[in-house]
JSON list of C-alpha atoms in Angstrom, two decimals:
[
{"chain": "A", "resi": 1, "resn": "MET", "atom": "CA", "xyz": [91.97, -26.71, 115.27]},
{"chain": "A", "resi": 2, "resn": "VAL", "atom": "CA", "xyz": [89.99, -28.25, 112.40]},
{"chain": "A", "resi": 3, "resn": "SER", "atom": "CA", "xyz": [90.19, -32.05, 112.35]},
{"chain": "A", "resi": 4, "resn": "LYS", "atom": "CA", "xyz": [89.88, -32.46, 108.57]},
{"chain": "A", "resi": 5, "resn": "LEU", "atom": "CA", "xyz": [90.32, -30.41, 105.44]},
{"chain": "A", "resi": 6, "resn": "SER", "atom": "CA", "xyz": [87.03, -28.88, 104.33]},
{"chain": "A", "resi": 7, "resn": "HIS", "atom": "CA", "xyz": [87.68, -29.05, 100.59]},
{"chain": "A", "resi": 8, "resn": "TYR", "atom": "CA", "xyz": [87.61, -32.87, 100.50]},
{"chain": "A", "resi": 9, "resn": "ASP", "atom": "CA", "xyz": [84.64, -35.18, 100.81]},
{"chain": "A", "resi": 10, "resn": "ASP", "atom": "CA", "xyz": [84.64, -38.45, 102.77]},
{"chain": "A", "resi": 11, "resn": "LEU", "atom": "CA", "xyz": [86.11, -40.29, 99.75]},
{"chain": "A", "resi": 12, "resn": "GLY", "atom": "CA", "xyz": [88.98, -37.82, 99.37]},
{"chain": "A", "resi": 13, "resn": "SER", "atom": "CA", "xyz": [87.63, -36.05, 96.29]},
{"chain": "A", "resi": 14, "resn": "ALA", "atom": "CA", "xyz": [88.04, -32.29, 96.01]},
{"chain": "A", "resi": 15, "resn": "ARG", "atom": "CA", "xyz": [84.81, -30.35, 96.51]},
{"chain": "A", "resi": 16, "resn": "MET", "atom": "CA", "xyz": [83.52, -26.85, 96.92]},
{"chain": "A", "resi": 17, "resn": "VAL", "atom": "CA", "xyz": [82.34, -26.37, 100.50]},
{"chain": "A", "resi": 18, "resn": "ASP", "atom": "CA", "xyz": [78.56, -25.98, 100.82]},
{"chain": "A", "resi": 19, "resn": "VAL", "atom": "CA", "xyz": [78.05, -22.68, 102.65]},
{"chain": "A", "resi": 20, "resn": "SER", "atom": "CA", "xyz": [74.28, -22.49, 102.05]},
{"chain": "A", "resi": 21, "resn": "GLY", "atom": "CA", "xyz": [73.51, -23.29, 105.67]},
{"chain": "A", "resi": 22, "resn": "LYS", "atom": "CA", "xyz": [75.78, -20.58, 107.05]},
{"chain": "A", "resi": 23, "resn": "SER", "atom": "CA", "xyz": [74.60, -17.13, 108.02]},
{"chain": "A", "resi": 24, "resn": "SER", "atom": "CA", "xyz": [75.95, -14.07, 106.26]},
{"chain": "A", "resi": 25, "resn": "SER", "atom": "CA", "xyz": [78.17, -11.94, 108.44]},
{"chain": "A", "resi": 26, "resn": "VAL", "atom": "CA", "xyz": [80.67, -9.16, 108.01]},
{"chain": "A", "resi": 27, "resn": "ARG", "atom": "CA", "xyz": [84.07, -10.63, 107.19]},
{"chain": "A", "resi": 28, "resn": "GLU", "atom": "CA", "xyz": [87.38, -8.88, 106.64]},
{"chain": "A", "resi": 29, "resn": "ALA", "atom": "CA", "xyz": [90.91, -10.05, 105.92]},
{"chain": "A", "resi": 30, "resn": "THR", "atom": "CA", "xyz": [94.28, -8.36, 105.52]},
{"chain": "A", "resi": 31, "resn": "ALA", "atom": "CA", "xyz": [97.24, -9.92, 103.76]},
{"chain": "A", "resi": 32, "resn": "SER", "atom": "CA", "xyz": [100.69, -8.64, 102.93]},
{"chain": "A", "resi": 33, "resn": "ALA", "atom": "CA", "xyz": [103.65, -9.26, 100.66]},
{"chain": "A", "resi": 34, "resn": "PHE", "atom": "CA", "xyz": [107.08, -7.77, 100.19]},
{"chain": "A", "resi": 35, "resn": "VAL", "atom": "CA", "xyz": [108.94, -7.14, 96.94]},
{"chain": "A", "resi": 36, "resn": "ALA", "atom": "CA", "xyz": [112.68, -6.96, 97.60]},
{"chain": "A", "resi": 37, "resn": "MET", "atom": "CA", "xyz": [114.68, -4.96, 95.08]},
{"chain": "A", "resi": 38, "resn": "SER", "atom": "CA", "xyz": [117.96, -3.14, 94.72]},
{"chain": "A", "resi": 39, "resn": "GLU", "atom": "CA", "xyz": [118.47, 0.56, 95.40]},
{"chain": "A", "resi": 40, "resn": "ASN", "atom": "CA", "xyz": [118.89, 1.07, 91.65]},
{"chain": "A", "resi": 41, "resn": "VAL", "atom": "CA", "xyz": [115.46, -0.35, 90.88]},
{"chain": "A", "resi": 42, "resn": "ILE", "atom": "CA", "xyz": [113.87, 1.65, 93.70]},
{"chain": "A", "resi": 43, "resn": "ALA", "atom": "CA", "xyz": [115.50, 4.82, 92.38]},
{"chain": "A", "resi": 44, "resn": "ALA", "atom": "CA", "xyz": [114.13, 4.10, 88.88]},
{"chain": "A", "resi": 45, "resn": "LEU", "atom": "CA", "xyz": [110.50, 3.60, 89.98]},
{"chain": "A", "resi": 46, "resn": "ALA", "atom": "CA", "xyz": [109.56, 7.22, 89.30]},
{"chain": "A", "resi": 47, "resn": "THR", "atom": "CA", "xyz": [110.88, 7.14, 85.74]},
{"chain": "A", "resi": 48, "resn": "ASN", "atom": "CA", "xyz": [109.63, 3.71, 84.68]},
{"chain": "A", "resi": 49, "resn": "PRO", "atom": "CA", "xyz": [108.75, 3.97, 80.96]},
{"chain": "A", "resi": 50, "resn": "LYS", "atom": "CA", "xyz": [105.82, 1.56, 81.47]},
{"chain": "A", "resi": 51, "resn": "GLY", "atom": "CA", "xyz": [104.19, 3.98, 83.95]},
{"chain": "A", "resi": 52, "resn": "ASP", "atom": "CA", "xyz": [103.92, 4.14, 87.73]},
{"chain": "A", "resi": 53, "resn": "PRO", "atom": "CA", "xyz": [104.57, 0.58, 88.99]},
{"chain": "A", "resi": 54, "resn": "LEU", "atom": "CA", "xyz": [102.99, 1.21, 92.38]},
{"chain": "A", "resi": 55, "resn": "GLU", "atom": "CA", "xyz": [99.74, 2.66, 91.06]},
{"chain": "A", "resi": 56, "resn": "THR", "atom": "CA", "xyz": [99.50, -0.06, 88.42]},
{"chain": "A", "resi": 57, "resn": "ALA", "atom": "CA", "xyz": [100.12, -2.71, 91.09]},
{"chain": "A", "resi": 58, "resn": "ARG", "atom": "CA", "xyz": [97.43, -1.18, 93.34]},
{"chain": "A", "resi": 59, "resn": "ILE", "atom": "CA", "xyz": [94.85, -1.40, 90.54]},
{"chain": "A", "resi": 60, "resn": "ALA", "atom": "CA", "xyz": [96.00, -4.93, 89.63]},
{"chain": "A", "resi": 61, "resn": "GLY", "atom": "CA", "xyz": [95.58, -6.05, 93.24]},
{"chain": "A", "resi": 62, "resn": "ILE", "atom": "CA", "xyz": [92.05, -4.66, 93.42]},
{"chain": "A", "resi": 63, "resn": "MET", "atom": "CA", "xyz": [91.12, -6.35, 90.13]},
{"chain": "A", "resi": 64, "resn": "ALA", "atom": "CA", "xyz": [92.69, -9.63, 91.27]},
{"chain": "A", "resi": 65, "resn": "ALA", "atom": "CA", "xyz": [90.69, -9.71, 94.51]},
{"chain": "A", "resi": 66, "resn": "LYS", "atom": "CA", "xyz": [87.50, -9.45, 92.44]},
{"chain": "A", "resi": 67, "resn": "LYS", "atom": "CA", "xyz": [88.61, -12.39, 90.24]},
{"chain": "A", "resi": 68, "resn": "THR", "atom": "CA", "xyz": [89.80, -14.75, 93.00]},
{"chain": "A", "resi": 69, "resn": "SER", "atom": "CA", "xyz": [87.09, -17.36, 92.38]},
{"chain": "A", "resi": 70, "resn": "ASP", "atom": "CA", "xyz": [88.16, -17.47, 88.71]},
{"chain": "A", "resi": 71, "resn": "LEU", "atom": "CA", "xyz": [91.75, -18.22, 89.74]},
{"chain": "A", "resi": 72, "resn": "ILE", "atom": "CA", "xyz": [91.41, -20.53, 92.76]},
{"chain": "A", "resi": 73, "resn": "PRO", "atom": "CA", "xyz": [89.22, -23.49, 91.74]},
{"chain": "A", "resi": 74, "resn": "LEU", "atom": "CA", "xyz": [87.25, -24.08, 94.96]},
{"chain": "A", "resi": 75, "resn": "CYS", "atom": "CA", "xyz": [86.75, -20.47, 96.07]},
{"chain": "A", "resi": 76, "resn": "HIS", "atom": "CA", "xyz": [83.24, -19.07, 96.18]},
{"chain": "A", "resi": 77, "resn": "PRO", "atom": "CA", "xyz": [82.48, -15.94, 94.15]},
{"chain": "A", "resi": 78, "resn": "LEU", "atom": "CA", "xyz": [81.85, -13.24, 96.75]},
{"chain": "A", "resi": 79, "resn": "PRO", "atom": "CA", "xyz": [80.22, -9.82, 96.67]},
{"chain": "A", "resi": 80, "resn": "LEU", "atom": "CA", "xyz": [83.14, -7.70, 97.81]},
{"chain": "A", "resi": 81, "resn": "SER", "atom": "CA", "xyz": [82.12, -4.51, 99.55]},
{"chain": "A", "resi": 82, "resn": "HIS", "atom": "CA", "xyz": [85.62, -3.07, 99.79]},
{"chain": "A", "resi": 83, "resn": "VAL", "atom": "CA", "xyz": [89.14, -3.79, 98.52]},
{"chain": "A", "resi": 84, "resn": "ASP", "atom": "CA", "xyz": [92.07, -1.64, 99.58]},
{"chain": "A", "resi": 85, "resn": "VAL", "atom": "CA", "xyz": [95.64, -2.20, 98.39]},
{"chain": "A", "resi": 86, "resn": "ASN", "atom": "CA", "xyz": [98.41, -0.07, 99.86]},
{"chain": "A", "resi": 87, "resn": "LEU", "atom": "CA", "xyz": [102.01, 0.00, 98.68]},
{"chain": "A", "resi": 88, "resn": "ARG", "atom": "CA", "xyz": [104.81, 1.62, 100.63]},
{"chain": "A", "resi": 89, "resn": "GLN", "atom": "CA", "xyz": [108.32, 2.19, 99.34]},
{"chain": "A", "resi": 90, "resn": "CYS", "atom": "CA", "xyz": [110.93, 1.02, 101.84]},
{"chain": "A", "resi": 91, "resn": "GLU", "atom": "CA", "xyz": [114.70, 1.15, 101.86]},
{"chain": "A", "resi": 92, "resn": "ASN", "atom": "CA", "xyz": [114.99, -2.34, 100.36]},
{"chain": "A", "resi": 93, "resn": "GLY", "atom": "CA", "xyz": [111.77, -2.77, 98.41]},
{"chain": "A", "resi": 94, "resn": "ILE", "atom": "CA", "xyz": [108.00, -2.35, 98.39]},
{"chain": "A", "resi": 95, "resn": "ALA", "atom": "CA", "xyz": [105.72, -3.40, 101.26]},
{"chain": "A", "resi": 96, "resn": "ILE", "atom": "CA", "xyz": [102.20, -4.35, 100.14]},
{"chain": "A", "resi": 97, "resn": "SER", "atom": "CA", "xyz": [99.10, -4.62, 102.28]},
{"chain": "A", "resi": 98, "resn": "SER", "atom": "CA", "xyz": [95.64, -5.60, 101.05]},
{"chain": "A", "resi": 99, "resn": "THR", "atom": "CA", "xyz": [92.38, -5.52, 102.98]},
{"chain": "A", "resi": 100, "resn": "VAL", "atom": "CA", "xyz": [89.18, -7.05, 101.66]},
{"chain": "A", "resi": 101, "resn": "LYS", "atom": "CA", "xyz": [85.70, -6.85, 103.18]},
{"chain": "A", "resi": 102, "resn": "THR", "atom": "CA", "xyz": [82.38, -8.57, 102.47]},
{"chain": "A", "resi": 103, "resn": "THR", "atom": "CA", "xyz": [79.12, -9.57, 104.06]},
{"chain": "A", "resi": 104, "resn": "ALA", "atom": "CA", "xyz": [78.75, -13.20, 103.07]},
{"chain": "A", "resi": 105, "resn": "GLU", "atom": "CA", "xyz": [78.61, -16.84, 104.22]},
{"chain": "A", "resi": 106, "resn": "THR", "atom": "CA", "xyz": [82.35, -17.36, 103.82]},
{"chain": "A", "resi": 107, "resn": "GLY", "atom": "CA", "xyz": [85.52, -15.37, 104.38]},
{"chain": "A", "resi": 108, "resn": "VAL", "atom": "CA", "xyz": [87.78, -13.26, 102.19]},
{"chain": "A", "resi": 109, "resn": "GLU", "atom": "CA", "xyz": [91.23, -14.54, 103.17]},
{"chain": "A", "resi": 110, "resn": "MET", "atom": "CA", "xyz": [91.94, -15.81, 99.67]},
{"chain": "A", "resi": 111, "resn": "GLU", "atom": "CA", "xyz": [90.85, -12.53, 98.11]},
{"chain": "A", "resi": 112, "resn": "ALA", "atom": "CA", "xyz": [93.24, -10.59, 100.34]},
{"chain": "A", "resi": 113, "resn": "LEU", "atom": "CA", "xyz": [96.10, -13.02, 99.59]},
{"chain": "A", "resi": 114, "resn": "VAL", "atom": "CA", "xyz": [95.44, -12.93, 95.84]},
{"chain": "A", "resi": 115, "resn": "ALA", "atom": "CA", "xyz": [95.34, -9.11, 95.89]},
{"chain": "A", "resi": 116, "resn": "ALA", "atom": "CA", "xyz": [98.73, -8.88, 97.65]},
{"chain": "A", "resi": 117, "resn": "SER", "atom": "CA", "xyz": [100.24, -11.56, 95.40]},
{"chain": "A", "resi": 118, "resn": "VAL", "atom": "CA", "xyz": [99.11, -10.03, 92.11]},
{"chain": "A", "resi": 119, "resn": "ALA", "atom": "CA", "xyz": [100.19, -6.56, 93.24]},
{"chain": "A", "resi": 120, "resn": "ALA", "atom": "CA", "xyz": [103.66, -8.01, 93.94]},
{"chain": "A", "resi": 121, "resn": "LEU", "atom": "CA", "xyz": [103.75, -9.82, 90.58]},
{"chain": "A", "resi": 122, "resn": "THR", "atom": "CA", "xyz": [102.77, -6.60, 88.82]},
{"chain": "A", "resi": 123, "resn": "ILE", "atom": "CA", "xyz": [105.66, -4.73, 90.41]},
{"chain": "A", "resi": 124, "resn": "TYR", "atom": "CA", "xyz": [107.98, -7.51, 89.26]},
{"chain": "A", "resi": 125, "resn": "ASP", "atom": "CA", "xyz": [106.57, -7.34, 85.73]},
{"chain": "A", "resi": 126, "resn": "MET", "atom": "CA", "xyz": [106.98, -3.59, 85.50]},
{"chain": "A", "resi": 127, "resn": "CYS", "atom": "CA", "xyz": [110.55, -3.60, 86.86]},
{"chain": "A", "resi": 128, "resn": "LYS", "atom": "CA", "xyz": [112.04, -6.86, 85.56]},
{"chain": "A", "resi": 129, "resn": "ALA", "atom": "CA", "xyz": [113.78, -5.12, 82.64]},
{"chain": "A", "resi": 130, "resn": "LEU", "atom": "CA", "xyz": [116.07, -3.43, 85.18]},
{"chain": "A", "resi": 131, "resn": "ASP", "atom": "CA", "xyz": [116.76, -6.47, 87.35]},
{"chain": "A", "resi": 132, "resn": "LYS", "atom": "CA", "xyz": [115.49, -10.04, 87.06]},
{"chain": "A", "resi": 133, "resn": "SER", "atom": "CA", "xyz": [116.64, -10.84, 90.61]},
{"chain": "A", "resi": 134, "resn": "ILE", "atom": "CA", "xyz": [113.78, -8.92, 92.24]},
{"chain": "A", "resi": 135, "resn": "GLU", "atom": "CA", "xyz": [112.25, -11.20, 94.88]},
{"chain": "A", "resi": 136, "resn": "ILE", "atom": "CA", "xyz": [108.66, -11.60, 96.03]},
{"chain": "A", "resi": 137, "resn": "ARG", "atom": "CA", "xyz": [108.69, -12.57, 99.70]},
{"chain": "A", "resi": 138, "resn": "GLU", "atom": "CA", "xyz": [106.49, -13.10, 102.71]},
{"chain": "A", "resi": 139, "resn": "ILE", "atom": "CA", "xyz": [103.02, -13.45, 101.24]},
{"chain": "A", "resi": 140, "resn": "VAL", "atom": "CA", "xyz": [100.99, -13.97, 104.41]},
{"chain": "A", "resi": 141, "resn": "LEU", "atom": "CA", "xyz": [97.57, -13.59, 105.96]},
{"chain": "A", "resi": 142, "resn": "ASP", "atom": "CA", "xyz": [98.00, -10.96, 108.67]},
{"chain": "A", "resi": 143, "resn": "ARG", "atom": "CA", "xyz": [94.54, -11.03, 110.15]},
{"chain": "A", "resi": 144, "resn": "LYS", "atom": "CA", "xyz": [90.95, -12.00, 109.54]},
{"chain": "A", "resi": 145, "resn": "SER", "atom": "CA", "xyz": [87.70, -11.35, 111.35]},
{"chain": "A", "resi": 146, "resn": "GLY", "atom": "CA", "xyz": [84.19, -12.75, 111.22]},
{"chain": "A", "resi": 147, "resn": "GLY", "atom": "CA", "xyz": [82.74, -16.16, 110.65]},
{"chain": "A", "resi": 148, "resn": "LYS", "atom": "CA", "xyz": [82.48, -19.29, 112.76]},
{"chain": "A", "resi": 149, "resn": "SER", "atom": "CA", "xyz": [86.24, -19.65, 113.29]},
{"chain": "A", "resi": 150, "resn": "GLY", "atom": "CA", "xyz": [86.42, -16.14, 114.75]},
{"chain": "A", "resi": 151, "resn": "ASP", "atom": "CA", "xyz": [89.29, -13.71, 114.61]},
{"chain": "A", "resi": 152, "resn": "TYR", "atom": "CA", "xyz": [92.87, -14.49, 113.64]},
{"chain": "A", "resi": 153, "resn": "ILE", "atom": "CA", "xyz": [95.94, -12.29, 114.05]},
{"chain": "A", "resi": 154, "resn": "ARG", "atom": "CA", "xyz": [99.29, -13.49, 112.73]},
{"chain": "A", "resi": 155, "resn": "ARG", "atom": "CA", "xyz": [102.13, -13.57, 115.22]},
{"chain": "A", "resi": 156, "resn": "LYS", "atom": "CA", "xyz": [105.08, -11.61, 113.95]}
]
C-alpha cells in the first residue's frame, strides 16, 4: 500500500507526478459502468430518433479516453495504442466495458474510467427524453496491468 498520495508535494500542494525517471512499459486497464433503465427505454433503443445510442456511446467513450488529460487536471497526456469500448444490452440496462492500452511511463486507469463514464453519460443523454430516472451505476476499475505497482484485479 502506498504511504502517501502521489499528487501532493511535501507542503500539501497539488502537483503533476514527475514520471521522467520511469521506464516505458506496456500498460493496460479495463473499467466498466452500468446504465440501469426501464424495459420501455431498452425497447426504444432501436428506434431512437437521435440515432443508435450504443454506437454513439462507443464512439464517445473512445474519444473521451483520448481526451482524459484535458479533463482530469493532473493526468499525463498519453500515446494510446488501443481503446476498445463494448456495450452489451442486458435485461435491466446497458453494461459497458472499456479497455485502454499504451506503452508509456504511467498507466491508463483514468483513460479506461473516463471512457466507461462518458459512454454511460452519452447513453443517458440520448435516452433522457424517454425517462429521466435512468441511473449510471458501478463505474469501477476492473483490472490493470503493467508498471511498478504491478497487476490489479478487482474482487467482485
